[in-house]
Tab-separated table of C-alpha atoms in Angstrom:
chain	number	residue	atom	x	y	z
A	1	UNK	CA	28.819	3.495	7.602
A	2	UNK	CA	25.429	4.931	5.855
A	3	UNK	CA	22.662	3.172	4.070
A	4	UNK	CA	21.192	4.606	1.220
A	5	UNK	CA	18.570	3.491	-0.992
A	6	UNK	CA	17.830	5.139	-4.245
A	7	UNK	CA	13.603	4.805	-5.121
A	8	UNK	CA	12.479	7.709	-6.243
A	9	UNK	CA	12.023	6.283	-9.598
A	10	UNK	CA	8.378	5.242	-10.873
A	11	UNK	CA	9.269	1.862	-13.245
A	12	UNK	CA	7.949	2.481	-16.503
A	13	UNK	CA	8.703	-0.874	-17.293
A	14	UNK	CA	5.924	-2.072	-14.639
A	15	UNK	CA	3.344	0.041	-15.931
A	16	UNK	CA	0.151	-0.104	-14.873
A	17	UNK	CA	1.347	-1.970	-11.926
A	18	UNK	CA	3.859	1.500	-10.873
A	19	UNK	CA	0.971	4.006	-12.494
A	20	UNK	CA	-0.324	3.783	-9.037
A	21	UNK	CA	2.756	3.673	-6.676
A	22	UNK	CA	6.022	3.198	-6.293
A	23	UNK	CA	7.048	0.155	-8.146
A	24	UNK	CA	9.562	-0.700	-5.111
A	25	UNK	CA	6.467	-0.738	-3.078
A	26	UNK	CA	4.890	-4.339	-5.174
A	27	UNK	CA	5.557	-7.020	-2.227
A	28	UNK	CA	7.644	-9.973	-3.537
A	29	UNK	CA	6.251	-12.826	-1.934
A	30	UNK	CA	4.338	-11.074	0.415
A	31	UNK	CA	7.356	-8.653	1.075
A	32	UNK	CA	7.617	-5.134	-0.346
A	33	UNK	CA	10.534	-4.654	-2.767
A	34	UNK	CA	12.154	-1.852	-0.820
A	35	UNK	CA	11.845	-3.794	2.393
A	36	UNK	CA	13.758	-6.360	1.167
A	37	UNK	CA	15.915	-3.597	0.488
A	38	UNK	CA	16.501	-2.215	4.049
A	39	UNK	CA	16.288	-5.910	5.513
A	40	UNK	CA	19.516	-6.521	2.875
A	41	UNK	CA	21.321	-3.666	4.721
A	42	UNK	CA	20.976	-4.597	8.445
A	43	UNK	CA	21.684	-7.687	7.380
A	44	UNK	CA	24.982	-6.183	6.633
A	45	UNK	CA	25.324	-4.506	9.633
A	46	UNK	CA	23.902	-0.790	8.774
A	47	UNK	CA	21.374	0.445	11.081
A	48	UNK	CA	21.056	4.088	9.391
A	49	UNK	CA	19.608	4.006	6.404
A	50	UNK	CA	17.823	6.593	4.280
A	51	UNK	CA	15.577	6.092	1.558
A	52	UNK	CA	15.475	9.116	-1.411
A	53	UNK	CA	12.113	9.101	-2.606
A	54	UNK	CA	10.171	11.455	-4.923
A	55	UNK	CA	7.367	13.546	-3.861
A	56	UNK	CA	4.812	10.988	-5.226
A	57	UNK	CA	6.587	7.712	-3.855
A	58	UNK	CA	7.065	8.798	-0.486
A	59	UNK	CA	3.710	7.985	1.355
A	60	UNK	CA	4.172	4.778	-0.777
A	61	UNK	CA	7.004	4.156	0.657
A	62	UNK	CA	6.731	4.776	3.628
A	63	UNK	CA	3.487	2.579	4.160
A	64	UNK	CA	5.875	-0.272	2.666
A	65	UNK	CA	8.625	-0.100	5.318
A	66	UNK	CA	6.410	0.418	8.139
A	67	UNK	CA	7.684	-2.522	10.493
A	68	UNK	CA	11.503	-1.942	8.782
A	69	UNK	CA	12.676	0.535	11.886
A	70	UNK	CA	13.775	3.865	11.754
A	71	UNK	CA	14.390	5.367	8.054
A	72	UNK	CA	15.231	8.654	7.241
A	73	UNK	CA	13.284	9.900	3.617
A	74	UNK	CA	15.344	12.445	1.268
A	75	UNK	CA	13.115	13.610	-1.300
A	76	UNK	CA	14.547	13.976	-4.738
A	77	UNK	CA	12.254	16.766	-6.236
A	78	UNK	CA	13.335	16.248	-9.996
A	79	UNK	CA	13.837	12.782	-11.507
A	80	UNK	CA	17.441	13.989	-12.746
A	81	UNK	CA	19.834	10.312	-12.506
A	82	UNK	CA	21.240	8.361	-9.894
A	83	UNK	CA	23.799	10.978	-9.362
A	84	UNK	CA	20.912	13.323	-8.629
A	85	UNK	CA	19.731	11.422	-5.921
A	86	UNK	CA	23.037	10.521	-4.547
A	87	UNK	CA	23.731	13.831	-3.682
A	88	UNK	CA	20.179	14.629	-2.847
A	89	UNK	CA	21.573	12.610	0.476
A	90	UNK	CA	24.713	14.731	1.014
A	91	UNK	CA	23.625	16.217	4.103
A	92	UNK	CA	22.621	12.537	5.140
A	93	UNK	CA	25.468	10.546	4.228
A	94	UNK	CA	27.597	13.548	6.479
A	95	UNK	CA	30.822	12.456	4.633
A	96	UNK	CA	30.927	9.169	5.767
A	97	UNK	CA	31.442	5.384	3.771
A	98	UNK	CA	28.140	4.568	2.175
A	99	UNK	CA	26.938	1.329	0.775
A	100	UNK	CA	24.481	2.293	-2.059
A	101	UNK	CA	21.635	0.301	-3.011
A	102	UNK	CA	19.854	0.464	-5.754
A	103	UNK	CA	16.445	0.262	-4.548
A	104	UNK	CA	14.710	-2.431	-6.907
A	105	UNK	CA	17.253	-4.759	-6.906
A	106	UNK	CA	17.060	-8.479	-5.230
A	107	UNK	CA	20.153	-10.324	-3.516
A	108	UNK	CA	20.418	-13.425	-2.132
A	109	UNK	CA	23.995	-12.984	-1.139
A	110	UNK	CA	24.587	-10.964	2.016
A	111	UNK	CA	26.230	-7.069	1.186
A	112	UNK	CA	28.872	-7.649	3.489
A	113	UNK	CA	31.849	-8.245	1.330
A	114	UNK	CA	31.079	-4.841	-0.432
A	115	UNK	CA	31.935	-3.347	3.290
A	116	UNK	CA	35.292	-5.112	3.800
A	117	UNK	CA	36.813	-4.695	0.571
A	118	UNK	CA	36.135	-0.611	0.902
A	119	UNK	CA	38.750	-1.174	3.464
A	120	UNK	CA	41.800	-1.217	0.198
A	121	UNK	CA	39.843	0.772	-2.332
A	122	UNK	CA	38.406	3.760	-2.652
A	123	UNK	CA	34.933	2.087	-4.095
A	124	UNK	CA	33.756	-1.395	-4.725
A	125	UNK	CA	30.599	-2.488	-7.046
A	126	UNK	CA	28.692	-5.532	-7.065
A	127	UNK	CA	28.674	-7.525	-10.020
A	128	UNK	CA	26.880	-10.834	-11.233
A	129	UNK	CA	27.864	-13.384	-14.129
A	130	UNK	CA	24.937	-13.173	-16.270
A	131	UNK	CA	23.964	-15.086	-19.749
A	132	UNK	CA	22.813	-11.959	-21.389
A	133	UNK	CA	25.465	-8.761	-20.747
A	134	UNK	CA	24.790	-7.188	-23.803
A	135	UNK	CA	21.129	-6.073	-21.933
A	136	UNK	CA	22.904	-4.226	-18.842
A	137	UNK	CA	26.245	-2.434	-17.911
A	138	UNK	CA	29.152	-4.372	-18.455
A	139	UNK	CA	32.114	-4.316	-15.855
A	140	UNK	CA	35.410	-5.312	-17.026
A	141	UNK	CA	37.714	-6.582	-14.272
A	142	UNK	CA	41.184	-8.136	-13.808
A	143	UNK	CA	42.268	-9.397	-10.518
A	144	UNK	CA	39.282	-8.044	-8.553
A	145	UNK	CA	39.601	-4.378	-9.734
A	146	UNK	CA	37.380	-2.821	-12.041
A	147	UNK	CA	38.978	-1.262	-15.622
A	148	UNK	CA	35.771	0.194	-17.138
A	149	UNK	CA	31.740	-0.216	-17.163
A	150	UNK	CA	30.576	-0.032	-20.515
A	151	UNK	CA	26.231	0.566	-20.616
A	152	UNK	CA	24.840	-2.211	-22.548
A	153	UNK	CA	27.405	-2.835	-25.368
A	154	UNK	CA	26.870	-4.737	-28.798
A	155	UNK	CA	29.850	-6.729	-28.046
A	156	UNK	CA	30.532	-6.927	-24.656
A	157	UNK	CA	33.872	-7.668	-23.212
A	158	UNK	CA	32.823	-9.688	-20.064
A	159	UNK	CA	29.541	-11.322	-18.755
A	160	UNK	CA	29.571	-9.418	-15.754
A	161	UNK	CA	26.780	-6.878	-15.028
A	162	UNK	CA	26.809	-4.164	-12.548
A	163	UNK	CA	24.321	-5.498	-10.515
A	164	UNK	CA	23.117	-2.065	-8.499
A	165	UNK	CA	24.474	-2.019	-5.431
A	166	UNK	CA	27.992	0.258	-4.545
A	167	UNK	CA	30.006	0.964	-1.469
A	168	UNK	CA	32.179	4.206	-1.316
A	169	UNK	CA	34.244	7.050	0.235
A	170	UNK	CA	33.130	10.234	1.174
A	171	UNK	CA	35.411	11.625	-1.482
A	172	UNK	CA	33.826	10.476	-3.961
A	173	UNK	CA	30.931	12.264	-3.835
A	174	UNK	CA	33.093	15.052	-5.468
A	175	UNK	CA	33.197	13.461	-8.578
A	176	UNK	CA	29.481	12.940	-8.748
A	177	UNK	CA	29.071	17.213	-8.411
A	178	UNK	CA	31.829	16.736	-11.259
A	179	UNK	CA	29.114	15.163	-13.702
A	180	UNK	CA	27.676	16.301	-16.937
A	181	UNK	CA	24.577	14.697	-17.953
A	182	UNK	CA	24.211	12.017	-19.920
A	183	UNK	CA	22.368	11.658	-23.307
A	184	UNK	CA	19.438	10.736	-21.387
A	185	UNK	CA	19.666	14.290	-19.830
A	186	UNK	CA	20.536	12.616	-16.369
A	187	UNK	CA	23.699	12.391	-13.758
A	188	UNK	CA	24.425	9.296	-13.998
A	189	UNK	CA	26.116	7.568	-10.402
A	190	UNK	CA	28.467	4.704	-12.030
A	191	UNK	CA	30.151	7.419	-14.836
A	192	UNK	CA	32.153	9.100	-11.322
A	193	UNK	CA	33.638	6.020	-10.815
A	194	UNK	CA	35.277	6.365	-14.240
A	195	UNK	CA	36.043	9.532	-13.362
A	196	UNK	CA	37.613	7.925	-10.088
A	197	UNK	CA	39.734	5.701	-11.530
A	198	UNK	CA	40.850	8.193	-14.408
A	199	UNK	CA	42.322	10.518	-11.494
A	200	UNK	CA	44.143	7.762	-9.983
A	201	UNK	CA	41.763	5.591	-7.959
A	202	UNK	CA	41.354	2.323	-7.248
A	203	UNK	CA	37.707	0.513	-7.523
A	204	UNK	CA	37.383	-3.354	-6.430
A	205	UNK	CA	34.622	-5.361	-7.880
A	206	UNK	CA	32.639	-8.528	-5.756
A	207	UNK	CA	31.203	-10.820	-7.703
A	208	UNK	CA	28.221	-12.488	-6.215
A	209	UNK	CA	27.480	-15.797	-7.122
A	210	UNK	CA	23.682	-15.971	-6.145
A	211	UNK	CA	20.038	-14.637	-6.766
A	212	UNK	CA	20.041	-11.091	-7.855
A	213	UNK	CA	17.098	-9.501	-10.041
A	214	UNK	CA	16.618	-6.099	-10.490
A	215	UNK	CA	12.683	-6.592	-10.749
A	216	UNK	CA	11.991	-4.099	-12.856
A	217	UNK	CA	10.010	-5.774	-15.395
A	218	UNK	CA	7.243	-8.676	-15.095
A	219	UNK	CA	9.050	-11.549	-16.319
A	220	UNK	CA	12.033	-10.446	-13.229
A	221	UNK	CA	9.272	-9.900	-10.766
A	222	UNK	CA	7.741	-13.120	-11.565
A	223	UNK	CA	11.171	-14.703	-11.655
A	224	UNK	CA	11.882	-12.740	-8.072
A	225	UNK	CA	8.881	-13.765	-6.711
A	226	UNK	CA	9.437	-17.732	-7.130
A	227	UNK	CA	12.145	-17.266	-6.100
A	228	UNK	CA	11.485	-15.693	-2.589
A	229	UNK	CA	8.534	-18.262	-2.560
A	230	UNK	CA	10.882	-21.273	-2.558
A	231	UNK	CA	12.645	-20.017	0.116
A	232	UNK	CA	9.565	-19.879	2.634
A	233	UNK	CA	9.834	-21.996	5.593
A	234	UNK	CA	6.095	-23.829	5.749
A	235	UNK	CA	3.386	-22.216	7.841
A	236	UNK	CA	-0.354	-22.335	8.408
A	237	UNK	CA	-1.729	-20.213	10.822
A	238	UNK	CA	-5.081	-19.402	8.729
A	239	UNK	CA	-7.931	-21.910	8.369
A	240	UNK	CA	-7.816	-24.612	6.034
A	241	UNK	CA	-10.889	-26.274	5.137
A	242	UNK	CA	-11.666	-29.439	3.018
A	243	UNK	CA	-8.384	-28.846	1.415
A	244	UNK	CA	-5.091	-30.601	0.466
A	245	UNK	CA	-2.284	-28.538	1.134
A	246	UNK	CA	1.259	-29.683	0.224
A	247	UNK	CA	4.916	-28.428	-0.399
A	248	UNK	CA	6.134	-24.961	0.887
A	249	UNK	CA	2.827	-23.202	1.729
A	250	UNK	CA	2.549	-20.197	4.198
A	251	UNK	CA	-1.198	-19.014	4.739
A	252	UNK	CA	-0.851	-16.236	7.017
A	253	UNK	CA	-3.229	-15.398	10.238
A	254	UNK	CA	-7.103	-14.400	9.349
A	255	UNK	CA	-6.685	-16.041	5.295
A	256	UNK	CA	-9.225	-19.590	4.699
A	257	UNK	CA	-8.634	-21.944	2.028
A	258	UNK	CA	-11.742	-23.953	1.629
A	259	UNK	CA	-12.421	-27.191	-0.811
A	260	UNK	CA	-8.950	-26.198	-2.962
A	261	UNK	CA	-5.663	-27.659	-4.281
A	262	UNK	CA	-2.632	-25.940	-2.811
A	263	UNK	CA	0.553	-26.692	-4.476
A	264	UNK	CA	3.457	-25.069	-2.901
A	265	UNK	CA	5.708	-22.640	-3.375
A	266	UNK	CA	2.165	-20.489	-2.617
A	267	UNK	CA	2.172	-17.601	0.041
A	268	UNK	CA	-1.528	-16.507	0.919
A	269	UNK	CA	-1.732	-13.278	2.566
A	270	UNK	CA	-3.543	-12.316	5.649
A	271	UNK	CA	-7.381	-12.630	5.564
A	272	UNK	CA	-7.512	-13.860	1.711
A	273	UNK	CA	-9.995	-16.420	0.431
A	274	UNK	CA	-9.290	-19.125	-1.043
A	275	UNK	CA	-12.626	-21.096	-2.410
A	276	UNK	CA	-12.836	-23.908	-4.856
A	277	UNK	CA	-9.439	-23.315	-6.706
A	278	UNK	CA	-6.357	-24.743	-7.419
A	279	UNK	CA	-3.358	-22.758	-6.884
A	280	UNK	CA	0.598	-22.870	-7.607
A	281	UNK	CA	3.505	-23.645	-7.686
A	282	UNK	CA	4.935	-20.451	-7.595
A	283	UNK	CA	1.624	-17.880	-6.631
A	284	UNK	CA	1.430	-15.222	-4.003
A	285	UNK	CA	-1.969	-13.522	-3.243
A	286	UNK	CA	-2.068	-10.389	-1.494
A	287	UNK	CA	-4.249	-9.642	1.841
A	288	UNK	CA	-7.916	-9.062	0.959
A	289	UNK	CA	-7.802	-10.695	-1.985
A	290	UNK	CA	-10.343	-13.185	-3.003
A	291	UNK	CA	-9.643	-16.421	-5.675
A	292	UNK	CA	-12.746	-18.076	-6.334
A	293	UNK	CA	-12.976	-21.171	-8.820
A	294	UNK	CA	-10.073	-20.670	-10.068
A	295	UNK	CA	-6.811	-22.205	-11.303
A	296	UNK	CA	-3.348	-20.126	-11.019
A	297	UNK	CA	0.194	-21.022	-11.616
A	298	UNK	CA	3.492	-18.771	-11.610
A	299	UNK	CA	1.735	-15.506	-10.131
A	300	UNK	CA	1.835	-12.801	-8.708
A	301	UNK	CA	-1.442	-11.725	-6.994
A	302	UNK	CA	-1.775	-8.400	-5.181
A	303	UNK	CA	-3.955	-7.060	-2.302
A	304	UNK	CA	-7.803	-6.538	-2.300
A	305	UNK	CA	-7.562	-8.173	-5.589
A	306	UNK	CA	-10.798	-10.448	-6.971
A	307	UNK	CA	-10.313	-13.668	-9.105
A	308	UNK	CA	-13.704	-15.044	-9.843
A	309	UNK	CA	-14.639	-17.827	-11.783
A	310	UNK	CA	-12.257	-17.176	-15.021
A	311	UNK	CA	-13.012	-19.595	-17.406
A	312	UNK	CA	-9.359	-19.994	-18.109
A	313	UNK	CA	-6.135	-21.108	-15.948
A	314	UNK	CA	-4.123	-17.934	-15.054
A	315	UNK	CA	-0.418	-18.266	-15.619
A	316	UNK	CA	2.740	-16.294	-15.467
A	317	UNK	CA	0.234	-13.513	-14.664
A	318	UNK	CA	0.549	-10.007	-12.671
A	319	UNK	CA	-2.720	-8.655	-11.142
A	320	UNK	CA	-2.740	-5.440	-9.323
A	321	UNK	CA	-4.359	-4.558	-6.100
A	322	UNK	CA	-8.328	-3.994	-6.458
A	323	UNK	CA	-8.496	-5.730	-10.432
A	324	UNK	CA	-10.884	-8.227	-11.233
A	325	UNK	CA	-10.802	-10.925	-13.362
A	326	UNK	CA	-13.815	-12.424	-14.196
A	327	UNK	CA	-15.741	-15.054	-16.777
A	328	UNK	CA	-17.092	-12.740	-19.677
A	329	UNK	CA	-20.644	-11.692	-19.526
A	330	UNK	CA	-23.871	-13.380	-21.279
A	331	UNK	CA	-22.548	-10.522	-24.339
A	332	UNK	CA	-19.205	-11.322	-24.284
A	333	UNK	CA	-16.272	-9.931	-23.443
A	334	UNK	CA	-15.650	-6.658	-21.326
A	335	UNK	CA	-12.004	-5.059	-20.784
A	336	UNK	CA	-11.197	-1.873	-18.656
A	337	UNK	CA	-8.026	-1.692	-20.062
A	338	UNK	CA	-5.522	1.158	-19.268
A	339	UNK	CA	-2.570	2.446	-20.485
A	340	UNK	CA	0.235	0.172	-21.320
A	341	UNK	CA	-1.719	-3.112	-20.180
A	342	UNK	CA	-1.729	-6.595	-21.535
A	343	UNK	CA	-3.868	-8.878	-21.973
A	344	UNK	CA	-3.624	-12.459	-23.964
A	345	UNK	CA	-6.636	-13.742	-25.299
């Protein structure tokens, strides 16, 4: 069986955090998204995996996945649906089973059931009981087989979402070339399985039962990002100075922590500073990055990032690789502020 993970899309929704890479590239406590991503498949047993990236992501992406193994990248040149991508990959997949993985989604459950149950269907989806349907695409299922996925109805007919991951026959693939484009001008992957099952075919649905986020805005990154913290196992192999250190804390090889509070879950990423701060629950800081008198909760930190002497506590915050944040100036305020930022005051 193949691997293939679609991430050729930018993330509007992260914006600015995407405007300068791949939004599957943002690490997730100290992990990038789309390594998570390939970790999740040889997990499940699939060692051949490609990756269909777009022109701009690839170096991105590739940096990311670095210590992941051997990938193979398909380039999608046009941002034209999942669809598009899929069969961007045709010549990879090389008509074999495929489990499909959308590449900004989060599991804690292992993909393995999605393998097994391919064995008496001719596809299977993931789905997830979730409190607000309305806000994704809705499967409806009876006795483990899925009827229909509606996108994002008004009044939705089950609280399951599709939660982006698939696993499915070579055939299948003919009923993706089969696609018209949506309203949104795109081929979109989950309409063939309609298509499928309107021509006689039979797709199963697993439910999973834990974590899943599809990260794609900052409150699910955030949310993704605890998440993965609180699952750390303790470590200190950086320097820890005049410090009290407590709960799930990993400070990572070349980082200090000097005359601060650490409140776990924290990760703190290889050669950060730490100096005169208190930090967490629930805050990762990239490598490089600097936090200097400073108090953060619930965030998400990235590399080469400075944090110096704010005169405010930093919460529930997401803070890109090389920003500062900073005490105003003797005149007042000063904000570099770019397109589609925001900023509480």
């Amino acid at each position: 069986m193949k691997g293939l993970i679609l991430a050729a899309g930018r993330g509007s929704r992260l914006l600015p955090i995407s405007a300068t890479r791949a939004k599957h590239a943002v690490p997730v406590a100290g992990v990038p998204i789309i390594a998570r991503a390939v970790q999740s498949l040889r997990d499940a047993g699939i060692h051949d995996i490609g990756i269909v990236c777009s022109p701009s992501s690839e170096t991105d992406l590739r940096d990311a996945t670095q210590h992941s193994g051997h990938l193979t990248f398909i380039r999608q040149r046009e941002a034209l649906g999942t669809g598009h991508a899929v069969l961007s990959a045709r010549a990879f997949l090389e008509r074999e089973p495929t489990l499909l993985y959308l590449g900004d989604n989060l599991f804690e459950d292992r993909l393995t059931p999605l393998i097994g149950t391919l064995r008496d269907a001719d596809a299977v989806i993931g789905v997830k009981q979730v409190p607000n349907p309305q806000a994704y695409g809705v499967a409806v299922v009876k006795n483990g087989r899925l009827l229909r996925l509606v996108e994002k109805p008004r009044k939705p007919e089950s609280n399951l979402a599709a939660c982006g991951v698939f696993s499915f026959r070579p055939a299948l693939l003919e009923y993706v070339q089969d696609l018209l484009p949506s309203d949104r001008g795109e081929i979109e992957f989950p309409q063939a399985l309609g298509a499928l099952m309107a021509a006689g075919g039979q797709v199963r649905a697993v439910e999973f039962t834990g974590f899943w986020s599809d990260a794609g805005a900052p409150d699910d990154l955030l949310s993704a990002n605890l998440h993965f913290l609180s699952h750390l196992q303790p470590r200190i192999e950086g320097r820890v100075d005049r410090s009290v250190v407590s709960g799930t804390v990993v400070i990572e090889a070349g980082a200090a922590v000097e005359d601060s509070v650490i409140t776990g879950p924290v990760w703190i990423g290889p050669h950060a500073l730490v100096r005169g701060a208190t930090i967490g629950p629930g805050v990762s800081i990239g490598a490089h990055a600097r936090v200097d008198s400073a108090r953060v909760h619930a965030t998400l930190i990235d590399d080469f990032a400075r944090i110096l002497h704010p005169t405010q506590p930093i919460v529930r915050s997401l803070i890109g690789r090389h920003a500062l944040v900073t005490a105003p100036s003797d005149t007042g305020l000063q904000m570099v502020i770019g397109d589609r930022s925001v900023m509480r005051m």
